[in-house]
Structures are given as C-alpha cells and as structure tokens.
C-alpha cells in the first residue's frame, strides 16, 4: 500500500489516516455527463465504467478493505429498454474484460442483488467472477446489481420466516444480528463512508439496513468525472468526522 498525496498536498497514509474499512458509492450522474456533451446516455455509462476501473484500484491502494458500488438498482428497470439492455451488455463486456486483471491484483469480487432477475449470460459471468476471485485476499469489491435495500430486507425476512416455519428458529430468537446474517453479504462490515456523486441527497434504496451509521459525503461531481483525488478528499473528510453512534463523545 502506498501513501498518496492529493493535489492540495493532503498526504493520505493508510497507516496513519483513520481510513474507513468499507466505502460504499452511489455512482450517479452518467446521464447528465453524457447530456452535457451531446452524447447518448449509454456513452455516459461507458465513461462511468472507465471511472469505476480507476477507482477500484485507487481504493485498494488507499487501504480500503471493502468497496461496494451501486451499479443497477431494482428501480432502474423503469428506464427505456434500450438503456437497460445497453447496461446489461456493458456489464457483461466489462466483467469479461476486467476479470484477469482483478485476479492478478488480488481483488475479491462479490455481486449482491437479485441475480436471478438478470440475463443468464451476465449471471453466469458474475458467478464465475465470484468463484474465481473467492481466494483473493486484498480488497473486496462488491457490485450491487439488480439491488434494492428493501428487496434485500424482504429476502432476509422470507429466509427467517422459512426457518421459523420449519421449527429451526423461534421468533423470540430474532435479533439484529439474526437479520444481519441473512443479508446478501453477511460477512461484510457495515459501510463507514457512503459517497454519492452528482449531488442528489438521497439513498435511492441503497444499503438501507447497513447504512444506519454510515457517514454521508455527497459531491456535485458527476460519476464519469470522479477521480482518485475526489476519493482522497472524501477519505480526508471522513478522517475529520466524529462518529458518535448515539453516544456522547467529548
Ligand atoms: C447512474 O447514472 C448510473 C445508473 C443508474 C445505472 P444515471 O444514469 O442515473 O445518471 P443521471 O442521474 O441520469 O445523470
Ligand atoms: C441510483 O441512482 C442507482 C445507481 C447509481 C445504480 P438513480 O439515478 O437510479 O437514483 P434516482 O432515481 O436519482 O433516485
Ligand atoms: Mg441518476
């Protein structure tokens, strides 16, 4: 892991900066980026993919252990068919193009969301990426695809209801940890820092359960323009925050 100096001279040394273990990102603004350039929305998504590639390796170098990005929400099916199918194709080619480099760099890939709602070829590609990178020990890179925070909670509740119905779980045994254990990635710690690009001040159904105490950081920068320096700035700001978790901190 290397120390990194931002243009403003901020030196981010992962060993001395209280780095967040888990950073979650709502990568928003691809459409606005494209529109500002007179381009098709899909070109914005391709530019967003190039940004994501840079940010994955930057995050790893900055000492982040878990990076979780919102790639396609359970509500994004409402978009025009041409955009939805273009996004599915983009994700397939991107995963095919990137998998060897991700493996070579020791990145572990996870995909969370209702994968059974995705085209079969994309699902297979995601499954293969998860299996091939499972032994990797550096950063865990999680893609939230066909993901909705409410769907995730519904799926956890269904799974708990099945256990109650088959007699293996008593309702009185259900605690926060019992629910947490049925989420899509139970071994992943809650996000410490939640970044949203493109200025919108909302969660858009992202990691609803897990973000209970995440520090929020919103930037007007559109996702395709988001840089390693922007990520460093978010981390520096995170280092200045006081997290209280409801307690009194002097
Ligand atoms: C985020 O960019 C990417 C996805 C939701 C897939 P948008 O496509 O939402 O971009 P804007 O919000 O229209 O600018
Ligand atoms: C959230 O962005 C979903 C992703 C970034 C994948 P949206 O653009 O879909 O969110 P809204 O519609 O502005 O809330
Ligand atoms: Mg958007």
PDB file of N, CA and C and ligand atoms in Angstrom, residues 27-32 41 76 79 196 198 200 202, ligand 3:
ATOM      1  N   UNK A  27     -22.880   5.631  -7.638  1.00  0.00           N
ATOM      2  CA  UNK A  27     -22.231   6.212  -8.819  1.00  0.00           C
ATOM      3  C   UNK A  27     -23.311   6.862  -9.683  1.00  0.00           C
ATOM      4  N   UNK A  28     -23.581   8.120  -9.445  1.00  0.00           N
ATOM      5  CA  UNK A  28     -24.688   8.769 -10.162  1.00  0.00           C
ATOM      6  C   UNK A  28     -24.171   9.895 -11.065  1.00  0.00           C
ATOM      7  N   UNK A  29     -24.920  10.166 -12.126  1.00  0.00           N
ATOM      8  CA  UNK A  29     -24.610  11.307 -12.988  1.00  0.00           C
ATOM      9  C   UNK A  29     -24.090  10.954 -14.380  1.00  0.00           C
ATOM     10  N   UNK A  30     -24.122   9.667 -14.737  1.00  0.00           N
ATOM     11  CA  UNK A  30     -23.656   9.279 -16.071  1.00  0.00           C
ATOM     12  C   UNK A  30     -24.507   9.922 -17.167  1.00  0.00           C
ATOM     13  N   UNK A  31     -25.818   9.957 -16.935  1.00  0.00           N
ATOM     14  CA  UNK A  31     -26.732  10.520 -17.934  1.00  0.00           C
ATOM     15  C   UNK A  31     -26.495  12.012 -18.120  1.00  0.00           C
ATOM     16  N   UNK A  32     -26.335  12.727 -17.007  1.00  0.00           N
ATOM     17  CA  UNK A  32     -26.092  14.170 -17.092  1.00  0.00           C
ATOM     18  C   UNK A  32     -24.752  14.459 -17.749  1.00  0.00           C
ATOM     19  N   UNK A  41     -26.980   8.529 -23.576  1.00  0.00           N
ATOM     20  CA  UNK A  41     -26.830   8.149 -22.159  1.00  0.00           C
ATOM     21  C   UNK A  41     -25.890   6.959 -21.985  1.00  0.00           C
ATOM     22  N   UNK A  76     -34.125   0.633 -11.499  1.00  0.00           N
ATOM     23  CA  UNK A  76     -33.588   1.056 -12.801  1.00  0.00           C
ATOM     24  C   UNK A  76     -34.222   0.326 -13.995  1.00  0.00           C
ATOM     25  N   UNK A  79     -36.268   2.296 -16.663  1.00  0.00           N
ATOM     26  CA  UNK A  79     -35.653   3.091 -17.738  1.00  0.00           C
ATOM     27  C   UNK A  79     -35.997   2.502 -19.105  1.00  0.00           C
ATOM     28  N   UNK A 196     -21.947   9.756  -2.512  1.00  0.00           N
ATOM     29  CA  UNK A 196     -22.845   9.854  -3.659  1.00  0.00           C
ATOM     30  C   UNK A 196     -22.339  10.957  -4.572  1.00  0.00           C
ATOM     31  N   UNK A 198     -22.845  13.391  -8.134  1.00  0.00           N
ATOM     32  CA  UNK A 198     -23.888  14.091  -8.900  1.00  0.00           C
ATOM     33  C   UNK A 198     -24.917  14.824  -8.038  1.00  0.00           C
ATOM     34  N   UNK A 200     -27.234  14.496  -5.684  1.00  0.00           N
ATOM     35  CA  UNK A 200     -28.541  14.159  -5.097  1.00  0.00           C
ATOM     36  C   UNK A 200     -28.364  13.728  -3.640  1.00  0.00           C
ATOM     37  N   UNK A 202     -29.939  11.711  -1.513  1.00  0.00           N
ATOM     38  CA  UNK A 202     -30.846  10.619  -1.129  1.00  0.00           C
ATOM     39  C   UNK A 202     -30.143   9.267  -1.268  1.00  0.00           C
TER      40      UNK A 202
HETATM   41 MG1  LIG B   3     -29.227   9.058 -11.693  1.00  0.00          MG
END
